[in-house]
Coordinates of C-alpha atoms and ligand atoms in Angstrom, one line a residue:
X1 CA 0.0 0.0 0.0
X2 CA 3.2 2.3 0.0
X3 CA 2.3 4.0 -3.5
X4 CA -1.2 5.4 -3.0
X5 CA -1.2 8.5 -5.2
X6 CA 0.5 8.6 -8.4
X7 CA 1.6 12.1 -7.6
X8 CA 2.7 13.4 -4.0
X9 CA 4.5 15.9 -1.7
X10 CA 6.9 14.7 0.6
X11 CA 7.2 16.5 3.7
X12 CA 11.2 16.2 5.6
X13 CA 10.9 16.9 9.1
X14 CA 13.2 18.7 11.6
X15 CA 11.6 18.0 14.7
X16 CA 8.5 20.9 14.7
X17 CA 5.7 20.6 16.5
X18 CA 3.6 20.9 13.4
X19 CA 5.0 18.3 11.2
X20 CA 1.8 16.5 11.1
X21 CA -0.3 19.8 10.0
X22 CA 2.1 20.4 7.4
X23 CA 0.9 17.0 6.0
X24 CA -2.7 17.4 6.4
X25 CA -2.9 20.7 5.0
X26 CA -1.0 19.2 1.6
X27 CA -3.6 16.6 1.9
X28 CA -6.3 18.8 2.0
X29 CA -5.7 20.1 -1.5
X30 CA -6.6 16.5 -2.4
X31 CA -2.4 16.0 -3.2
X32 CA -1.2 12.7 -1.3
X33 CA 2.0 13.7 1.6
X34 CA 4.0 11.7 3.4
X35 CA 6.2 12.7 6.4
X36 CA 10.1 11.3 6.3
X37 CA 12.8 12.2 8.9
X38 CA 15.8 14.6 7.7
X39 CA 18.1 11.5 8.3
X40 CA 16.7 9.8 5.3
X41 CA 18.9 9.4 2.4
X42 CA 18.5 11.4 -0.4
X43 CA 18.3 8.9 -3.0
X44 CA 15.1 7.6 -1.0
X45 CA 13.2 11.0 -1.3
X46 CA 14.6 11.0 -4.9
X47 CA 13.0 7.5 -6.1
X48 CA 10.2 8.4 -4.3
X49 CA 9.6 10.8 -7.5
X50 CA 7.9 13.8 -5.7
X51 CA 6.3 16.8 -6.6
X52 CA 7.6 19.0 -4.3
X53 CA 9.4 18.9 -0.8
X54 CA 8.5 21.1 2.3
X55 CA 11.2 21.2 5.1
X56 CA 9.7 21.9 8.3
X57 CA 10.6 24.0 11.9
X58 CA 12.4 22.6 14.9
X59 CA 13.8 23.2 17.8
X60 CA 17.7 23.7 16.8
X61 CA 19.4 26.6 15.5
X62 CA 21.2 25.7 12.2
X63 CA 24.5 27.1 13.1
X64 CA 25.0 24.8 15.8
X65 CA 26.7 22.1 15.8
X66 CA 25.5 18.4 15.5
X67 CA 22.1 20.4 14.5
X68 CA 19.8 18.7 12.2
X69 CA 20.8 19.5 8.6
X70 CA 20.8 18.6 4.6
X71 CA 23.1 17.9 1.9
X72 CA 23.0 21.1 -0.7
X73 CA 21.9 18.7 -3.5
X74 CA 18.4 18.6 -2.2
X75 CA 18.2 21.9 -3.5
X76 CA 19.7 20.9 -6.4
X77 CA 17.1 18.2 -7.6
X78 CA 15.0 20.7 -10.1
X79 CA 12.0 19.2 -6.9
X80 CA 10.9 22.8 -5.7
X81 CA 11.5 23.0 -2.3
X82 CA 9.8 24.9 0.6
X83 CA 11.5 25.5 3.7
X84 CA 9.2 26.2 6.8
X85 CA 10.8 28.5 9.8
X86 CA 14.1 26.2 10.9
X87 CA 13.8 24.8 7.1
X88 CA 14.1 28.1 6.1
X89 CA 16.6 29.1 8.0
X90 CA 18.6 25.9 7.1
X91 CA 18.0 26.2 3.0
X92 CA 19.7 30.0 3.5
X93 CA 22.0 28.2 5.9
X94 CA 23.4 25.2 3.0
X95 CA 22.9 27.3 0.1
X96 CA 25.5 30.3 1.4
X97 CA 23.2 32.7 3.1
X98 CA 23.4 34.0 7.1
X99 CA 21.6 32.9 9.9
X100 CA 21.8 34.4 13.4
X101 CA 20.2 34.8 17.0
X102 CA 17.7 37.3 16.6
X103 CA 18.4 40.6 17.8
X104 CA 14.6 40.2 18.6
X105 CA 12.4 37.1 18.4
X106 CA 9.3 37.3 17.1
X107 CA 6.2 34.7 19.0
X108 CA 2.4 34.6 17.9
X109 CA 0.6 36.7 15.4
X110 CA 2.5 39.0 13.4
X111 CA 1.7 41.3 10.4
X112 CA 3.8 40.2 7.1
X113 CA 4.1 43.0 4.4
X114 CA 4.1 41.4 1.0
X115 CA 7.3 42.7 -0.8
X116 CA 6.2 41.0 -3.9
X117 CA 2.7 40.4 -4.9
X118 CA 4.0 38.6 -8.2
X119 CA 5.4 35.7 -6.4
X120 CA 3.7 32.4 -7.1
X121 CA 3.3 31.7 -3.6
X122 CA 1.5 35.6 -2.8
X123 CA -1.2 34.5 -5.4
X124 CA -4.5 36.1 -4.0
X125 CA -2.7 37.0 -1.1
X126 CA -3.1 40.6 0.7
X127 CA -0.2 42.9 0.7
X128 CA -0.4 42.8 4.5
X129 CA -1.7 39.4 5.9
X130 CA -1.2 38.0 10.0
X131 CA 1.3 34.9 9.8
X132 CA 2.2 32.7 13.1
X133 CA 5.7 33.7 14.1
X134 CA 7.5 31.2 16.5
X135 CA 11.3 32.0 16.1
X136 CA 14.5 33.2 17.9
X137 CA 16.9 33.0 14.9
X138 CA 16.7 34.9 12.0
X139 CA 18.2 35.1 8.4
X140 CA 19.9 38.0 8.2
X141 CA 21.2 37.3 4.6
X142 CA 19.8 35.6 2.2
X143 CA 21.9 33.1 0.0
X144 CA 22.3 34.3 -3.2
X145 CA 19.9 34.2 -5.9
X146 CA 17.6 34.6 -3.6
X147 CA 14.8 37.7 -3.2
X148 CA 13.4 39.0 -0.2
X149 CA 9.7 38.6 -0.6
X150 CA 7.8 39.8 2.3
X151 CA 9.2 41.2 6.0
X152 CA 7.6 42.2 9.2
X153 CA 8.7 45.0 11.5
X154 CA 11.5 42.6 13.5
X155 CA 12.2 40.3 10.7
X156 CA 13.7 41.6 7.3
X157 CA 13.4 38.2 5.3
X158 CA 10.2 36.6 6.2
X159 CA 9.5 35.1 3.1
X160 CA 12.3 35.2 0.2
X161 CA 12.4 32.5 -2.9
X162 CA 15.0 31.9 -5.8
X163 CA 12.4 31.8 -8.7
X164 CA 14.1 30.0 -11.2
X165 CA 15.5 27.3 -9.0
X166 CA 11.7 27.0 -7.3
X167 CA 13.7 27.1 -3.8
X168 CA 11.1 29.3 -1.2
X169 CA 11.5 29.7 2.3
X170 CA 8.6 31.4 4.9
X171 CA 9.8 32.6 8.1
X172 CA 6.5 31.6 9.5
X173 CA 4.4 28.8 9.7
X174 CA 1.4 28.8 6.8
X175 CA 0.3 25.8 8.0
X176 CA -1.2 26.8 11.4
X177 CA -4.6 28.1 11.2
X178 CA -3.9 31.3 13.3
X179 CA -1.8 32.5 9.8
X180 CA -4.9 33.4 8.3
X181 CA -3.8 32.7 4.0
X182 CA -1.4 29.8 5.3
X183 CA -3.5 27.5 3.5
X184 CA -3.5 29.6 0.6
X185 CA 0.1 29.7 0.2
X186 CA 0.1 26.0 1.0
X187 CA -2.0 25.5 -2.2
X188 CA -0.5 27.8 -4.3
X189 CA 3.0 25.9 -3.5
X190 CA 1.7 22.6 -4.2
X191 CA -0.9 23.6 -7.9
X192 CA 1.1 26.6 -8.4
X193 CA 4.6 25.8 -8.2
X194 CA 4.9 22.1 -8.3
X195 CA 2.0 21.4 -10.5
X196 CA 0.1 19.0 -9.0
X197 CA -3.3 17.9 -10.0
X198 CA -4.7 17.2 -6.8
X199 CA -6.3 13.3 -7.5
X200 CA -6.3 12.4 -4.6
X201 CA -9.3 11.2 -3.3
X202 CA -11.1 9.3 -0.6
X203 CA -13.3 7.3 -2.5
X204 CA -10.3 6.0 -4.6
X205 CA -8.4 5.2 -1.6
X206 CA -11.3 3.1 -0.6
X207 CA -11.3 0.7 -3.8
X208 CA -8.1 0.9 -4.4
X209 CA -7.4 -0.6 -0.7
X210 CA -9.9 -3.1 -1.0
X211 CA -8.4 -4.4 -4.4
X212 CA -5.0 -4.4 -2.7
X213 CA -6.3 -6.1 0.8
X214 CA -8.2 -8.9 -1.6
X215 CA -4.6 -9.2 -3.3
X216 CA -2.6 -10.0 -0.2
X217 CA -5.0 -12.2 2.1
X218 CA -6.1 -13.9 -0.4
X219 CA -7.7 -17.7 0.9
X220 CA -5.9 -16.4 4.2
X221 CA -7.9 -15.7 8.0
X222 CA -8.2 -12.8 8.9
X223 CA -9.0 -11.6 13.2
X224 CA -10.2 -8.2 14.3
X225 CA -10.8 -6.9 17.3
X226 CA -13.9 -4.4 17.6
X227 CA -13.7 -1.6 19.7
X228 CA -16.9 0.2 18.5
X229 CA -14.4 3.4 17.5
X230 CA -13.6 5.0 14.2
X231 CA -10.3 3.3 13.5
X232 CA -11.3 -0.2 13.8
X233 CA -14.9 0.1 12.2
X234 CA -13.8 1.6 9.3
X235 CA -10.3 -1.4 9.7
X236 CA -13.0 -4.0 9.5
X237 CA -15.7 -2.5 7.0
X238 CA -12.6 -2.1 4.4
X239 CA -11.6 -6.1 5.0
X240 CA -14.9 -7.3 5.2
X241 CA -15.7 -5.7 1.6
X242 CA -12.2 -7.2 0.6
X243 CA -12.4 -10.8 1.9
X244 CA -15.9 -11.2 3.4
X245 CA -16.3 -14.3 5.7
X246 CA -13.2 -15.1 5.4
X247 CA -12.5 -12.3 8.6
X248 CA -13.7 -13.0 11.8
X249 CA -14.4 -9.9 14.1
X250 CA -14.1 -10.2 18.1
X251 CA -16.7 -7.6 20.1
X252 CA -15.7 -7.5 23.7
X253 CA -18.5 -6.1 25.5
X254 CA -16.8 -5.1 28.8
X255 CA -19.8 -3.4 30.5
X256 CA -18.4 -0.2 30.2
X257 CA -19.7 1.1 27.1
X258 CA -21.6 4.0 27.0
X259 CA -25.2 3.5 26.9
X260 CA -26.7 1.3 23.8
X261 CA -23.5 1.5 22.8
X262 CA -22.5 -2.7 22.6
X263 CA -26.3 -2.8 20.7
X264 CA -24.9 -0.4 18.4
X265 CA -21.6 -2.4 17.2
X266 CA -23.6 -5.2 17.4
X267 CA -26.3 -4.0 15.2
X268 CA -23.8 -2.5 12.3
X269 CA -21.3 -5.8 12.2
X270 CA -23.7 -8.5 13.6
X271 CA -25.7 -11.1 11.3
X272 CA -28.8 -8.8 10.8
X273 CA -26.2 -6.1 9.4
X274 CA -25.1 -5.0 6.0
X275 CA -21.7 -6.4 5.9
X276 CA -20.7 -10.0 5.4
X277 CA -18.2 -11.3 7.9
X278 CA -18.2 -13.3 11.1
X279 CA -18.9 -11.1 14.0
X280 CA -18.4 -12.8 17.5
X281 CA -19.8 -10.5 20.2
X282 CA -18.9 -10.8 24.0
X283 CA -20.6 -10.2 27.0
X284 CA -18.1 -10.3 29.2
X285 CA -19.6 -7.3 31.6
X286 CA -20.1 -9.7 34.6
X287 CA -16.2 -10.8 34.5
X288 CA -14.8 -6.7 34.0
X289 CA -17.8 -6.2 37.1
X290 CA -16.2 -8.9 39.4
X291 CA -12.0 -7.8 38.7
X292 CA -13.4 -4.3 39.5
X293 CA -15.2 -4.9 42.8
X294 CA -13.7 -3.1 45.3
X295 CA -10.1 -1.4 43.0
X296 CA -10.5 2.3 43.2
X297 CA -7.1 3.1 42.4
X298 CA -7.0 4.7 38.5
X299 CA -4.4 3.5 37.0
X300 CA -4.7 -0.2 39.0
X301 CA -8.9 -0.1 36.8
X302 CA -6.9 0.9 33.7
X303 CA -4.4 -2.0 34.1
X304 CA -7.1 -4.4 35.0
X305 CA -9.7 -3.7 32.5
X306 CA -7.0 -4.1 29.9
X307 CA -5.7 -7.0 31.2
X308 CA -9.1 -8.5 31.4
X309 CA -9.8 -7.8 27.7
X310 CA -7.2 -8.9 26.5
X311 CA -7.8 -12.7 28.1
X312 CA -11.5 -12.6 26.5
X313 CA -9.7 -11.6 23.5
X314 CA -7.8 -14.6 23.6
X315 CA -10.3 -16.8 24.7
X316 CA -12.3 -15.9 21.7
X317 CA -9.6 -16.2 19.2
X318 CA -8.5 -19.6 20.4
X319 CA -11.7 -21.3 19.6
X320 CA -11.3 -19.6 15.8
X321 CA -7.4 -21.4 15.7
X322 CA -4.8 -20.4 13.9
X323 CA -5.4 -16.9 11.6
X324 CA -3.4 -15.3 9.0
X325 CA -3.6 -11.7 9.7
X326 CA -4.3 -10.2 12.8
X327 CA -6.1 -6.4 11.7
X328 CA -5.1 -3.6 13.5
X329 CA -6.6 0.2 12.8
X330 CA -3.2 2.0 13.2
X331 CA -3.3 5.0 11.7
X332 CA -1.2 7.4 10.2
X333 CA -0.1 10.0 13.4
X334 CA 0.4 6.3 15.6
X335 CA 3.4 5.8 12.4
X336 CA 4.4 9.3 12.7
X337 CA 4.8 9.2 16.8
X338 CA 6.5 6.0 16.4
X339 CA 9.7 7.4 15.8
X340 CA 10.6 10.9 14.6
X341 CA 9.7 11.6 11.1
X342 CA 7.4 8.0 10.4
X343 CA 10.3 6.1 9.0
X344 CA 10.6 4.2 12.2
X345 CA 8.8 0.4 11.2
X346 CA 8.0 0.0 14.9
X347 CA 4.3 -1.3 15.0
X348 CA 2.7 0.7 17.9
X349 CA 0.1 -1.6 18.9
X350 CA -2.7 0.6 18.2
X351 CA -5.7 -0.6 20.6
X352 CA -5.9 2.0 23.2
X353 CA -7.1 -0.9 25.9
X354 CA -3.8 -2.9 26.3
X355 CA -1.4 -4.0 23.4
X356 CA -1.0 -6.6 21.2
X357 CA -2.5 -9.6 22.3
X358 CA 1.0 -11.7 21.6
X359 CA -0.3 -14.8 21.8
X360 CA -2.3 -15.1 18.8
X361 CA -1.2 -17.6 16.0
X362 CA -1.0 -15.2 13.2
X363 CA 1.3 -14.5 10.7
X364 CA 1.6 -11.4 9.7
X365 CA -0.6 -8.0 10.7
X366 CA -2.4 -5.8 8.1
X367 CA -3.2 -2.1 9.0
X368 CA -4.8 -0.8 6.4
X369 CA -5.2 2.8 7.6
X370 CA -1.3 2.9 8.3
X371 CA -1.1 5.9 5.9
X372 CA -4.3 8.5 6.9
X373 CA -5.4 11.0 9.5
X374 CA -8.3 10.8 11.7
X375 CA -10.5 12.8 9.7
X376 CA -9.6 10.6 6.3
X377 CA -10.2 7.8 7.9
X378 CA -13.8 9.1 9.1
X379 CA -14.2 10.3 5.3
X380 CA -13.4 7.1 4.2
X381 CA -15.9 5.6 7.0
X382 CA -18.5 7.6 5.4
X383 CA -18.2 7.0 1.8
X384 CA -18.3 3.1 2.9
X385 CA -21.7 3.6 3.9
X386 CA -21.0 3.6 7.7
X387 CA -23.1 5.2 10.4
X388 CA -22.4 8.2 11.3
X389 CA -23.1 7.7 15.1
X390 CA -19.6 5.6 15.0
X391 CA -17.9 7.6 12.2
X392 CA -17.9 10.5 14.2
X393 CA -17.9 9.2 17.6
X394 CA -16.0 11.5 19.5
X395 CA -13.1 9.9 21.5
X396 CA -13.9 7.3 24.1
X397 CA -11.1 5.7 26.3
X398 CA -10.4 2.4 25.9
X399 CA -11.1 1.9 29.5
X400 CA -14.2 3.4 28.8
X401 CA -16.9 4.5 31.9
X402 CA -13.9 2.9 34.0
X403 CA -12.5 5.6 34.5
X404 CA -15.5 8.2 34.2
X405 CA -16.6 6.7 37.4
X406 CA -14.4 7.8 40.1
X407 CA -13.7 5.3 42.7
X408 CA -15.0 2.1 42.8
X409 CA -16.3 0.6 39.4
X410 CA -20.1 -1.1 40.8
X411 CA -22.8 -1.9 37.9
X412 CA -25.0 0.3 39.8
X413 CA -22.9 3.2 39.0
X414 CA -22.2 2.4 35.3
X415 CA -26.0 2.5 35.1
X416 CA -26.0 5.7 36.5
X417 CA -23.3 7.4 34.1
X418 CA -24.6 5.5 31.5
X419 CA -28.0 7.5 31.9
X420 CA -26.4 10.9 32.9
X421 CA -24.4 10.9 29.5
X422 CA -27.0 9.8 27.4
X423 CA -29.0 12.8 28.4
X424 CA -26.0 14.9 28.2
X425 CA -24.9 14.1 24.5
X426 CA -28.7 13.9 23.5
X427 CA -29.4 17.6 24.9
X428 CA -26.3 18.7 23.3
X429 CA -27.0 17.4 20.2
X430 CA -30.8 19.0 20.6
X431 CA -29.0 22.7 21.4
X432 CA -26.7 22.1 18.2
X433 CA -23.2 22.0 20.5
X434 CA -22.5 18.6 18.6
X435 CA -21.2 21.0 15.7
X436 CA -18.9 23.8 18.3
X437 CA -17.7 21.5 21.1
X438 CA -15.3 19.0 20.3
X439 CA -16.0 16.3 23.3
X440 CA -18.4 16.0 25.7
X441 CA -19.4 13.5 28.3
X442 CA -20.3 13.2 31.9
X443 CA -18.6 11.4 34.6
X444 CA -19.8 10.3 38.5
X445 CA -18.2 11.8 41.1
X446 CA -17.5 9.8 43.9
X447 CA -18.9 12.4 46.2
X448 CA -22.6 11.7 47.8
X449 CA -24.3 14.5 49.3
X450 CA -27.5 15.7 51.2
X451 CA -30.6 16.5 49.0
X452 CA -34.3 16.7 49.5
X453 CA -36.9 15.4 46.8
X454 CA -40.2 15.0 47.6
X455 CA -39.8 16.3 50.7
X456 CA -37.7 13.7 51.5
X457 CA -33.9 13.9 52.5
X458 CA -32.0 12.2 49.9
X459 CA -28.3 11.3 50.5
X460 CA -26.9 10.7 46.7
X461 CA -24.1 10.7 43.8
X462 CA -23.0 13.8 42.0
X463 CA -22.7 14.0 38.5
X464 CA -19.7 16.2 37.1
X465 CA -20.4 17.5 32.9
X466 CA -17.4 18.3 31.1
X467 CA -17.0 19.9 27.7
X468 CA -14.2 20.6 26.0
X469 CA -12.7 22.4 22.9
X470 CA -9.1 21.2 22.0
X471 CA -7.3 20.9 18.9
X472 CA -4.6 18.5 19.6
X473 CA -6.0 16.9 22.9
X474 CA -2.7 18.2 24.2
X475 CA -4.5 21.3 25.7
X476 CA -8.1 22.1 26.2
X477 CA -10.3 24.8 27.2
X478 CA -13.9 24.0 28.9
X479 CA -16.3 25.3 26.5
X480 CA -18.9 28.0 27.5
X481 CA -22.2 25.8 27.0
X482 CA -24.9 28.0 27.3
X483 CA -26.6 28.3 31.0
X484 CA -29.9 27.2 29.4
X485 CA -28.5 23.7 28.0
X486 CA -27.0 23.0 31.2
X487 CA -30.1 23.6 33.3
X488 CA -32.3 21.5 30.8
X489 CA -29.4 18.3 31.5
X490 CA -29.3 19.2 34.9
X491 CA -32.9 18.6 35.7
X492 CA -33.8 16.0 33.4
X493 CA -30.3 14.2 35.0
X494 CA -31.8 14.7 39.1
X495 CA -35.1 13.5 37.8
X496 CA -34.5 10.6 35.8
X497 CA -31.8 9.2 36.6
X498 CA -32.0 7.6 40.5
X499 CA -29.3 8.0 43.1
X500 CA -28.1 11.5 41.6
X501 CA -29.5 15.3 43.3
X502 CA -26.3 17.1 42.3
X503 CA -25.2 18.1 39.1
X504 CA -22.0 19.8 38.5
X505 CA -19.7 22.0 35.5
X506 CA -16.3 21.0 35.2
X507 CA -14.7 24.7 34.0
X508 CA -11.3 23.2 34.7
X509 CA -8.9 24.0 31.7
X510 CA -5.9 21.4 30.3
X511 CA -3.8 22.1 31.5
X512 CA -4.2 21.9 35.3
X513 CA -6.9 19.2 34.5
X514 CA -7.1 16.5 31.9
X515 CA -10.4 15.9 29.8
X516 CA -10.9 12.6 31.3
X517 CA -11.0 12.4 35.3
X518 CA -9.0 9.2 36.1
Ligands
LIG601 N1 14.8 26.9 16.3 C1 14.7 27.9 15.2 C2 14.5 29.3 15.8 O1 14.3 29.5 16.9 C3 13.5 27.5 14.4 C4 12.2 27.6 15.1 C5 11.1 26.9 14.4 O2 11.3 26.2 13.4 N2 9.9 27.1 14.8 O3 14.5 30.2 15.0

């Protein structure tokens, strides 16, 4: 599956935070990118036959040494080249030019000035435009052949290029949304300078993965474990179209779904559903119940209910014998974070409950969204006809209501969360925050309190909401839901679900707090 697009951008990274974007952004002009470490050999990038390389930022300073670098023939290559921030600086830095600590450095949103509307890359571009600045080096020559091509008050070269060589370089980073034409200037790199048609396309990546999937399993057996989350739906919808009842799919149900959640799965990949393959669901909730009793320790619940499903899971696959494949629904940032740059060939094991299950028979392991982002992969769900309650099912740990129950794990309180969240999300959805909050769910507090209903004292659980906006799960805000939603959830919680007269806000940001509570 290594040569998906007949065309594509390779992206050569120095260690920046936003490697990844710089991919998905390429991506989004329908041209095919991959991501390769700057310690890959030339002659690899070369055979690889791109369209265009973009070098992007990092932490180092060029003119240090031991800092990450490249040989001057990649310029050389007649591939146009873009160099983002410590690319930049390092293109100026091989080809002859100056870089140096910044008299000033320059951090957030700064205004560029457009010395040169003609360049390819200014294309609909306005003469002043906000860019994301996150430097403390600067070039303060350019190598020659090179033009200045846009500057900000503290930076004199914050965009220059070498026209005839197609060798560009941008101070700042274009492909962070806060640099509002970034995109822009992404596209016109990729159609503009190198040309590309931008054919690539979910739907083809679909069929074409299918074909190939069909090609390699062949009379083979194929073993899947079903989480009930994007990655590994889509993983089994693809192989089941490919190779039909020759894959067997494994549903542990550990009790800690969310509610109608395990009817869900089961409805989608079981017998009565449109998809031919053999679907083995298990109800294993009484056995997660009993290892829980009494553990109230996070990370003890974490390391049991993954434990725990991992046994089922083999339980389950030993009655199927030996398989070919074992399916996994790695995908393309789990490559990526695997080692620096995605040329590492480490597997990560990619279900989020507790590894590879090692002692399955199998022969070799097929992930067949290796080479796509979350939001391809829910495309891809969607073209396949897959329902949109589990294509865009926000994340869920693997752990599940384990941990969304603070304390001890009892099936009295999993009812309880179950109920809370379902009223939560449905109320949401009602108010339209499904489309403006990224991830919402409630949790149980482990704290009881006094109450009256019905003029009687109560003495009961408290529910804790939480909503969050975040862009890279690494930091989150608490989202401002509107007082009215939260009043509706709130009563409707107190007086239907039993056992709860407190509801609570979580307006806790990440950092202090985390999205999940254990
Ligand atoms: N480390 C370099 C600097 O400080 C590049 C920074 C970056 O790529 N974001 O200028």
């Amino acid at each position: 599956m290594e040569n998906i697009g007949s065309e594509k951008v390779i992206v050569i990274d120095f260690g920046g935070q936003y490697n990844q974007l710089v991919a998905r952004r390429v991506r989004e002009c329908n041209v095919y990118c991959e991501i390769y470490s700057y310690k890959t050999p030339l002659e690899d990038i070369r055979k690889m036959n791109p369209k265009g390389i973009i070098l992007t930022g990092g932490p180092n300073s060029v003119y240090e040494a031991g800092a990450p670098t490249a040989t001057p023939d990649l310029f050389h290559m007649g591939i146009p080249v873009l160099g983002l921030c410590y690319g930049a600086q390092l293109m100026m830095h091989v080809l002859g030019g100056k870089v140096e600590k910044a008299p000033e450095r320059e951090y957030g949103k700064t205004k560029v000035c457009i010395d040169k509307p003609a360049s390819r890359l200014f294309t609909g571009v306005d003469s002043k435009t906000v860019c994301w600045m996150s430097h403390n080096d600067y070039i303060s020559r350019v190598a020659e052949g090179f033009e200045i091509i846009a500057h900000t008050a503290n930076c004199p070269a914050a965009a220059a290029e070498n026209e005839g060589q197609q060798l560009y370089a941008f101070q700042f980073h274009p492909e962070v949304l806060h640099t509002v034409q970034g995109k822009l200037m992404l596209h016109n790199f990729v159609f503009g300078v190198c040309g590309c048609a931008g054919d690539w396309k979910m739907e083809d990546f679909a069929e074409k993965t299918i074909r190939e999937l069909r090609e390699k399993i062949g009379d083979g057996k194929v073993l899947c474990a079903l989480s009930g989350g994007v990655d590994s739906s889509v993983c089994a919808v693809l192989l089941s179209k490919a190779v039909g009842k020759k894959l067997t799919c494994v549903f542990v149900d550990h009790g800690l779904l969310r509610k109608d959640e395990g009817d869900l799965v089961s409805g989608v990949f079981g017998p009565d559903g449109p998809y031919d393959l053999n679907f083995i669901r298990v109800n294993a909730q009484e056995r997660f119940y009993k290892k829980l009793a009494g553990v109230t320790e996070p990370e003890k619940k974490r390391k049991i209910i993954g434990e725990e499903f991992i046994r089922v899971f083999e339980e389950e696959s030993k009655k199927i014998g030996k398989v070919d494949f074992l399916a996994q629904g790695t995908i393309y940032p789990d490559v990526v974070e695997s080692g620096l740059g995605g040329e590492s060939a480490t597997i990560k094991s990619h279900h989020n409950v507790g590894g590879l299950p090692d002692f399955v028979d199998f022969k070799e392991i097929v992930e067949p969204l290796r080479n796509l982002f979350k939001d391809e992969v829910r495309k891809v769900g969607l073209h396949l006809g897959i329902p949109e309650a589990l294509v865009m099912r926000q994340p869920f740990p693997g752990p599940g209501l384990g941990i969304r129950i603070i304390g001890e794990v009892t099936p009295e309180k999993v009812r309880i969360v179950q109920e809370a969240d379902a009223i939560y999300r449905e109320e949401m959805d009602k108010a339209g925050m499904n489309k403006t909050v990224g991830q919402y769910f409630a949790a149980l507090t482990n704290m009881r309190s006094v109450g009256v209903m019905g003029d009687e004292r109560t003495y009961d659980y408290a529910i804790a909401l939480r909503a969050v906006n975040t862009v890279d799960f690494m930091t989150a805000d608490a989202a401002e839901v509107p007082y009215e939603v939260l009043k509706t959830v709130t009563s409707r919680i107190v007086n239907e679900v039993s056992h709860v007269n407190r509801v609570f806000y979580d307006v806790t940001s990440k950092p202090p707090g985390t999205i999940e509570f254990e």
